[in-house]
mmCIF file of C-alpha atoms in Angstrom:
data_model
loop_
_atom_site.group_PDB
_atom_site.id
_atom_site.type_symbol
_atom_site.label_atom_id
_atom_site.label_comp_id
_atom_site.label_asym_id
_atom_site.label_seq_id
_atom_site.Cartn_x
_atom_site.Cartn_y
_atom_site.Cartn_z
ATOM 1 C CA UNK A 1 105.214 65.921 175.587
ATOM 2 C CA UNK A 2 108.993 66.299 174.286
ATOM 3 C CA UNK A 3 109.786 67.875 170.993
ATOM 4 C CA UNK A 4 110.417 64.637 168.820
ATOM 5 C CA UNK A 5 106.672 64.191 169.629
ATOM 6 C CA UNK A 6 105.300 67.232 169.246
ATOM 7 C CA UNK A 7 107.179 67.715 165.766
ATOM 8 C CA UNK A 8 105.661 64.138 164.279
ATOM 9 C CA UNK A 9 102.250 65.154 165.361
ATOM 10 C CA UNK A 10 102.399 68.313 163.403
ATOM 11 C CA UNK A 11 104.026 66.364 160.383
ATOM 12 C CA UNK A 12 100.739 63.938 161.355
ATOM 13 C CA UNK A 13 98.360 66.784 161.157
ATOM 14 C CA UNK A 14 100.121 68.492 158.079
ATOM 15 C CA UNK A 15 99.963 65.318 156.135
ATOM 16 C CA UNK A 16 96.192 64.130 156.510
ATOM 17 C CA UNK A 17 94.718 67.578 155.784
ATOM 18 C CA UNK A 18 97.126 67.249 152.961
ATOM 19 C CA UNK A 19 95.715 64.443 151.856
ATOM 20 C CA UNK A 20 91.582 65.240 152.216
ATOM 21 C CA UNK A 21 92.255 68.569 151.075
ATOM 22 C CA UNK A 22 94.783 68.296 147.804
ATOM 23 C CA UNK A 23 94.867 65.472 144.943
ATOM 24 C CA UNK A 24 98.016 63.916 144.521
ATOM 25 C CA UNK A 25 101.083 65.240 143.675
ATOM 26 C CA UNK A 26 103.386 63.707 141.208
ATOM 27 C CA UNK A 27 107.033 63.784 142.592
ATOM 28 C CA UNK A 28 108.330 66.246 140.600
ATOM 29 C CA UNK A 29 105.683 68.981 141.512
ATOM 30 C CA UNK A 30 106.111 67.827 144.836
ATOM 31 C CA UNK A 31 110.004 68.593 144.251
ATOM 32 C CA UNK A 32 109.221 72.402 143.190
ATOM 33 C CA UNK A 33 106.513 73.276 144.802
ATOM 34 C CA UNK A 34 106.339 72.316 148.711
ATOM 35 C CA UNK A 35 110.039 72.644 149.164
ATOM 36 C CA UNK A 36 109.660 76.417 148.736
ATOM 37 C CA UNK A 37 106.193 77.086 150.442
ATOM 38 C CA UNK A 38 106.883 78.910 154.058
ATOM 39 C CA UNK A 39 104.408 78.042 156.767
ATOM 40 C CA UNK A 40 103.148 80.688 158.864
ATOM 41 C CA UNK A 41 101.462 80.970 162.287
ATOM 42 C CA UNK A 42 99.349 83.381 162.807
ATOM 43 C CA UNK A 43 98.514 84.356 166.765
ATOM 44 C CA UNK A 44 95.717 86.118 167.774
ATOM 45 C CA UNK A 45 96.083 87.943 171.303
ATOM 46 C CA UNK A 46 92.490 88.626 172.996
ATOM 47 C CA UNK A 47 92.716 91.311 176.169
ATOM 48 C CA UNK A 48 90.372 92.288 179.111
ATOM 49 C CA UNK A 49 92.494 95.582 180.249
ATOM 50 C CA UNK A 50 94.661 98.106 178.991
ATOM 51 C CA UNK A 51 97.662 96.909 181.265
ATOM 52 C CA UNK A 52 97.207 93.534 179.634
ATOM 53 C CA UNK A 53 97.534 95.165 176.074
ATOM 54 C CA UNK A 54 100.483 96.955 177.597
ATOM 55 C CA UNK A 55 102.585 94.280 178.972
ATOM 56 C CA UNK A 56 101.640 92.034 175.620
ATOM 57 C CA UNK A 57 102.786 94.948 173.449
ATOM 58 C CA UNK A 58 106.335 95.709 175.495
ATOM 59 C CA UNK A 59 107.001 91.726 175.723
ATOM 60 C CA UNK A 60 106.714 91.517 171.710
ATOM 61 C CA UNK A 61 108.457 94.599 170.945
ATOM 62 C CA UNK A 62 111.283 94.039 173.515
ATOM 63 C CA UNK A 63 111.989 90.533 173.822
ATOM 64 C CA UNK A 64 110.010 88.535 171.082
ATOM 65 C CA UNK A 65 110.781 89.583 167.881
ATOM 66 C CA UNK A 66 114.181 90.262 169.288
ATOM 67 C CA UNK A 67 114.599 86.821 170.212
ATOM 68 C CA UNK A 68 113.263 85.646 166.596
ATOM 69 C CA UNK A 69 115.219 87.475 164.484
ATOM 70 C CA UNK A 70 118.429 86.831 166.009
ATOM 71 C CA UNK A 71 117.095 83.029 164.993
ATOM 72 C CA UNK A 72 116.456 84.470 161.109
ATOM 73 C CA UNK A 73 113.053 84.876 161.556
ATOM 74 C CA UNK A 74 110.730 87.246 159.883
ATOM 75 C CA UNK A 75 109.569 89.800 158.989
ATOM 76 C CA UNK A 76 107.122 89.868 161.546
ATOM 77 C CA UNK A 77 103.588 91.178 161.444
ATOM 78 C CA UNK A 78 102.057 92.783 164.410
ATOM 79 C CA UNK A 79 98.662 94.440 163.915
ATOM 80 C CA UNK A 80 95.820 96.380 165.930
ATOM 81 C CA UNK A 81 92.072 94.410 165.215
ATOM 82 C CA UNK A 82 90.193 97.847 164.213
ATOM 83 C CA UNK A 83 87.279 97.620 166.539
ATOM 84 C CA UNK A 84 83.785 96.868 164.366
ATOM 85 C CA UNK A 85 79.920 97.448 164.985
ATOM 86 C CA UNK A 86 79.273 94.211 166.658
ATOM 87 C CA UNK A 87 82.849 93.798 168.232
ATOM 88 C CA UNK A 88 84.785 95.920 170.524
ATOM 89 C CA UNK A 89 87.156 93.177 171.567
ATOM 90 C CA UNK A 90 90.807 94.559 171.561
ATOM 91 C CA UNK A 91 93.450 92.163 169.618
ATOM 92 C CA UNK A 92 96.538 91.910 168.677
ATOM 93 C CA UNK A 93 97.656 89.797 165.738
ATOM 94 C CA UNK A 94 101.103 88.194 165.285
ATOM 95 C CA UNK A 95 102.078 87.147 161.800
ATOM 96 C CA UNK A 96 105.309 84.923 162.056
ATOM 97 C CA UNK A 97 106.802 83.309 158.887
ATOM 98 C CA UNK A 98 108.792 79.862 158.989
ATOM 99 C CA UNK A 99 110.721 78.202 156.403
ATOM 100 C CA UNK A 100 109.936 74.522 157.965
ATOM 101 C CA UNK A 101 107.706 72.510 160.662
ATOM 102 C CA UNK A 102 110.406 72.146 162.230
ATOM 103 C CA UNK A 103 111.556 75.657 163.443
ATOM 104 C CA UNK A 104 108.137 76.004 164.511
ATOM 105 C CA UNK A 105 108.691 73.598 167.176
ATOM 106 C CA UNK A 106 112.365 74.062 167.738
ATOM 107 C CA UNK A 107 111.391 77.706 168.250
ATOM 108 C CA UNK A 108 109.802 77.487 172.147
ATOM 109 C CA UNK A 109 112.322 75.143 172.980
ATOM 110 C CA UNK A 110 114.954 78.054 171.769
ATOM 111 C CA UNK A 111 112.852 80.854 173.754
ATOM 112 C CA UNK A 112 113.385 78.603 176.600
ATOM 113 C CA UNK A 113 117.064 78.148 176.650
ATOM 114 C CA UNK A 114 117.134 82.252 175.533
ATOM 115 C CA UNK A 115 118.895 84.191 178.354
ATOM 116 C CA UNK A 116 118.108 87.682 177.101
ATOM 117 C CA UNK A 117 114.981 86.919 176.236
ATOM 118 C CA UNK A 118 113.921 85.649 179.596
ATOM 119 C CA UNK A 119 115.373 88.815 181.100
ATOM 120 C CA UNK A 120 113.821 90.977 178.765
ATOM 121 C CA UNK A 121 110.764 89.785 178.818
ATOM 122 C CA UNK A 122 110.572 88.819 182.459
ATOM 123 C CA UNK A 123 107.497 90.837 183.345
ATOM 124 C CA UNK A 124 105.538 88.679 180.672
ATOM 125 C CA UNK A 125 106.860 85.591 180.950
ATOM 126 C CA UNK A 126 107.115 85.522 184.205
ATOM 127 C CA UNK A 127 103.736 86.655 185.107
ATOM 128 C CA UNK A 128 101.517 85.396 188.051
ATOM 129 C CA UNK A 129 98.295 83.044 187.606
ATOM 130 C CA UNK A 130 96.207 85.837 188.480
ATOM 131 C CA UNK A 131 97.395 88.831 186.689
ATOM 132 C CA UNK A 132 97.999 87.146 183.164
ATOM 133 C CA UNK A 133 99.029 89.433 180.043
ATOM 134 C CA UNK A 134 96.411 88.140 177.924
ATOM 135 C CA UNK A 135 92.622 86.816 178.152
ATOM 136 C CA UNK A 136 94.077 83.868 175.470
ATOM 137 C CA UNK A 137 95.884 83.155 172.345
ATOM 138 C CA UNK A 138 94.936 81.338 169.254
ATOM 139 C CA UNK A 139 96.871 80.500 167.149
ATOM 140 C CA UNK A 140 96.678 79.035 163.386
ATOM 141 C CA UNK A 141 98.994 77.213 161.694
ATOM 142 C CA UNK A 142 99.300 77.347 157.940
ATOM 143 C CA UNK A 143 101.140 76.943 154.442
ATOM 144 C CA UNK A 144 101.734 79.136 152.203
ATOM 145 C CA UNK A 145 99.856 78.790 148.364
ATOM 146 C CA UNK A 146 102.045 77.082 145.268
ATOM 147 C CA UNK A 147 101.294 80.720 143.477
ATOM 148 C CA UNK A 148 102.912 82.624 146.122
ATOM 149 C CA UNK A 149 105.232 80.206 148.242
ATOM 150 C CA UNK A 150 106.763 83.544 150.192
ATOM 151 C CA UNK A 151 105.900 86.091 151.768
ATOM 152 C CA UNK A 152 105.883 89.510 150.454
ATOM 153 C CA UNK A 153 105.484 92.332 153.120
ATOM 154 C CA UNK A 154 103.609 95.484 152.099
ATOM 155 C CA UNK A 155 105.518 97.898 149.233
ATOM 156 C CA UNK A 156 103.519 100.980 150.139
ATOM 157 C CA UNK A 157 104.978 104.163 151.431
ATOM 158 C CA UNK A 158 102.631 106.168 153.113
ATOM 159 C CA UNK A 159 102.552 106.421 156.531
ATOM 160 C CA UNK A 160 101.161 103.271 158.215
ATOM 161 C CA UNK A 161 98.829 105.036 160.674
ATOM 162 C CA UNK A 162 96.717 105.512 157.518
ATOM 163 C CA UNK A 163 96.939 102.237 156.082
ATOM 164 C CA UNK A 164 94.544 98.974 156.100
ATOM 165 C CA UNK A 165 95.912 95.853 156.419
ATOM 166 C CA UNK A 166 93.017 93.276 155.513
ATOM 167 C CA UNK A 167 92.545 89.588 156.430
ATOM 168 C CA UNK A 168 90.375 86.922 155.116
ATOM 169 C CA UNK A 169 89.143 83.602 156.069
ATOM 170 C CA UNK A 170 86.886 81.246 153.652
ATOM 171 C CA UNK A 171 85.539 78.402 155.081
ATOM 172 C CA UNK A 172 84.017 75.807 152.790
ATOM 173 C CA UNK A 173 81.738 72.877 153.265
ATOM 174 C CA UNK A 174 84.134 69.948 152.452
ATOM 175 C CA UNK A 175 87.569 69.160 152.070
ATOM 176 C CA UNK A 176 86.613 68.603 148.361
ATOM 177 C CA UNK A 177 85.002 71.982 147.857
ATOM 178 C CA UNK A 178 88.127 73.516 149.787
ATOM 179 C CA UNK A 179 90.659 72.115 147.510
ATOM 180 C CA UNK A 180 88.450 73.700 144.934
ATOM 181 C CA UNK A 181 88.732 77.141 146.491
ATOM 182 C CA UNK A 182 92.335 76.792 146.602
ATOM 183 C CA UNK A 183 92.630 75.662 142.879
ATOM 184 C CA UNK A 184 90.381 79.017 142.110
ATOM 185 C CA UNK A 185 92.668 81.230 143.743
ATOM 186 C CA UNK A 186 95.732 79.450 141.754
ATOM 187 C CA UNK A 187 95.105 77.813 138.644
ATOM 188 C CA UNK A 188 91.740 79.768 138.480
ATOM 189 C CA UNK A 189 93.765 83.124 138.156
ATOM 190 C CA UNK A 190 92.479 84.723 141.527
ATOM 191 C CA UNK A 191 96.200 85.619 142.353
ATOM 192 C CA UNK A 192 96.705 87.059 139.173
ATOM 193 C CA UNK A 193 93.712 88.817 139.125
ATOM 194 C CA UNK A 194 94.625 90.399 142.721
ATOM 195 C CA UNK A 195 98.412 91.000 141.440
ATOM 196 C CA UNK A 196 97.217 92.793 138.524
ATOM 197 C CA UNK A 197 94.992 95.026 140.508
ATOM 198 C CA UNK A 198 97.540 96.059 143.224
ATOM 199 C CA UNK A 199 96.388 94.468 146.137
ATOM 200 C CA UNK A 200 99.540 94.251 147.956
ATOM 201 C CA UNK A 201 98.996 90.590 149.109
ATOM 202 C CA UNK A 202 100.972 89.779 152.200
ATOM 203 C CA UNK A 203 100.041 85.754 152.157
ATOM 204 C CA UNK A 204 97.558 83.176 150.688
ATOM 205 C CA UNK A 205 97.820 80.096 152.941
ATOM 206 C CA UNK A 206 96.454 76.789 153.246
ATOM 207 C CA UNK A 207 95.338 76.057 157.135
ATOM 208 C CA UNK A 208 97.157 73.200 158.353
ATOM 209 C CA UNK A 209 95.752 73.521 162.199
ATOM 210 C CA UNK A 210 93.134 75.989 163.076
ATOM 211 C CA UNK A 211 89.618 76.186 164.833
ATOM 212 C CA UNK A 212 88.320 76.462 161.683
ATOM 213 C CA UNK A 213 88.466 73.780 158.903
ATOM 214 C CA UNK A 214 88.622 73.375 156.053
ATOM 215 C CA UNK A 215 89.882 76.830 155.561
ATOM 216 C CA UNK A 216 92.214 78.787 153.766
ATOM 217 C CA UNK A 217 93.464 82.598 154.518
ATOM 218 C CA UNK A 218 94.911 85.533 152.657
ATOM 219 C CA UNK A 219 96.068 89.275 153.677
ATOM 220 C CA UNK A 220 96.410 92.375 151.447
ATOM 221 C CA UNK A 221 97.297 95.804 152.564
ATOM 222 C CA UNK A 222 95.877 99.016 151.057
ATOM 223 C CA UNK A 223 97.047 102.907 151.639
ATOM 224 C CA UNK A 224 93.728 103.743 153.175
ATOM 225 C CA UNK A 225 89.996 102.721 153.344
ATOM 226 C CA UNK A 226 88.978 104.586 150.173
ATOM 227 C CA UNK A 227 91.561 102.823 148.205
ATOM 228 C CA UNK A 228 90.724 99.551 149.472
ATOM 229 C CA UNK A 229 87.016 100.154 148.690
ATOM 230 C CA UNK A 230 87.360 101.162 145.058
ATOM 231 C CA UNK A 231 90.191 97.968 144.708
ATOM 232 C CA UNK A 232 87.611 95.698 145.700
ATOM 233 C CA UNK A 233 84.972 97.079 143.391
ATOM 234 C CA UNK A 234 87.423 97.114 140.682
ATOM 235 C CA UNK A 235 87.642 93.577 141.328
ATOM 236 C CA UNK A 236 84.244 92.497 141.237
ATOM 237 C CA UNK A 237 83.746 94.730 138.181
ATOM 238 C CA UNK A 238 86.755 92.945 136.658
ATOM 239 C CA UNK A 239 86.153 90.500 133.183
ATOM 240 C CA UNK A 240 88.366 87.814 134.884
ATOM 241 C CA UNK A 241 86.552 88.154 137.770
ATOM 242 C CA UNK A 242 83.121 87.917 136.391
ATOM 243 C CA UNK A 243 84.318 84.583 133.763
ATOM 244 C CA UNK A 244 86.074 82.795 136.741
ATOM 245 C CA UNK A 245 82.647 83.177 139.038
ATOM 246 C CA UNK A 246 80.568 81.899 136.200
ATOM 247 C CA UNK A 247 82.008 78.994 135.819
ATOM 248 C CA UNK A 248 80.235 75.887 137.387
ATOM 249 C CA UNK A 249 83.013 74.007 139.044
ATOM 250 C CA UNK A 250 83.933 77.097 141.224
ATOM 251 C CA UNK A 251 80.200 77.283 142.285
ATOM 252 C CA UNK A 252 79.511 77.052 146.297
ATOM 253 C CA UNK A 253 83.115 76.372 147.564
ATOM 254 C CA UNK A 254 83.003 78.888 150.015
ATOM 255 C CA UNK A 255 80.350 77.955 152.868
ATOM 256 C CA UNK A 256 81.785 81.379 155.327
ATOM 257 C CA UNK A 257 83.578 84.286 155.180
ATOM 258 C CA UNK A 258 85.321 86.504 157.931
ATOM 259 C CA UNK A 259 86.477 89.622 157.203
ATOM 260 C CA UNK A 260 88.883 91.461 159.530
ATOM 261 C CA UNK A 261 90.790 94.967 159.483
ATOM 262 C CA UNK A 262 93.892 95.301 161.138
ATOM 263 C CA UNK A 263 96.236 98.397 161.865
ATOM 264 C CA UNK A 264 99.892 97.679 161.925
ATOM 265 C CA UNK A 265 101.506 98.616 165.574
ATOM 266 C CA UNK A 266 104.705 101.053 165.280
ATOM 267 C CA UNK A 267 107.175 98.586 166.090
ATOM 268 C CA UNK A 268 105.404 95.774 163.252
ATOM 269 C CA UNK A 269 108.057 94.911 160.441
ATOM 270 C CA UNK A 270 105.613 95.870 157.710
#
């Protein structure tokens, strides 16, 4: 499939789950809001061995983000899943910010024709059938919320060894009571809510193209587990928090929720 193709199909896919999962826009909002919104892609990195973890961690360090930020690219996220109870699975997560569809499928096509990069990154890219660097990757492409149309990597200072870098995923059970979600988290005041607490949101996105739909997904980063704890309860404790939940046309628009903690490697841009 060549890369006129591949770029209308994503344009295809961006603008029907636009459609069941948004009202309207009038052109002007259109005009302010989605010209600004960055889309991200977020890839998940599942391993079997330690060398694969290895060679997956020396390929992005070395020749990846390299190659991407010599394109303008970034900052990029690379975190550690912090193992849980019921999952011991090691992952690595690679947050990568674009300013159009486009550069996301310019961007292999750039790899490709990327001498150093190649070089550098020989031992990954290169690698047999039978001794891949990976078990898989999944990846998940979204857009970034009207509230918060950038990016804004973590402002804390202490040392990120100690800090927790938290993802979410809320599934709900239509496109309708998505949308909903969305316009919580927006006009609702969620945002504000979280900005007024110090949560240190990385993202709130909008998933164009994931396993999981419809869905929507947010980061924020805390200075250690205690602080994200008492954050959270200071949230749900909250008057804004307690008024917005009340009120009946934000009830049962969230069917699932995933919660995952994440370390940021040494080498990560925030």
């Amino acid at each position: 499939m060549n890369k006129p193709t591949i770029f209308f199909l994503l344009v295809a896919i961006m603008t029907m789950t636009s459609c069941a999962n948004t009202p309207p826009e009038t052109p002007e909002e259109a005009t302010s809001t989605t010209a600004e919104r960055e889309f991200y892609q977020l890839k998940v990195y599942t391993f079997d061995t330690d060398e694969q973890v290895a060679m997956t961690d020396n390929y992005l360090r070395d020749a990846f983000m390299p190659a991407l930020k010599k394109r303008d690219i970034g900052p990029i996220g690379v975190f550690k899943q912090i193992p849980g109870e019921n999952d011991s699975t090691r992952r690595t997560y690679v947050l990568i910010p674009f300013s159009s569809l486009e550069e996301v499928v310019d961007l292999e096509a750039a790899l490709g024709g990327d001498n150093e990069y190649q070089t550098t990154g020989s031992e990954y890219v290169d690698a047999a059938h039978d001794h891949p660097p990976y078990r898989r990757i999944e990846s998940t492409l979204m857009q970034a919320f009207v509230d918060m149309p950038q990016m804004e990597p973590s402002g804390l200072e202490n040392p990120r060894s100690e800090r927790i870098y938290e993802l979410r995923s809320y599934e709900s059970p239509t496109e309708q009571y998505y949308h909903n979600k969305v316009d919580m988290f927006n006009a609702g005041g969620e945002i504000k809510l979280f900005d007024r607490l110090n949560f240190n949101a990385v993202f709130y996105a909008e998933v164009i193209s994931g396993s999981k739909m419809p869905n929507l997904m947010y980061m924020t980063t805390f200075s250690d587990m205690a602080s994200r704890d008492e954050k959270w309860k200071a949230f749900f404790d909250a008057p804004e928090w307690k008024e917005l939940v009340a009120m009946e046309k934000y009830k049962n628009n969230v069917s699932h929720a995933d919660i995952i903690f994440l370390s940021p490697t040494e080498y990560s841009d925030y």
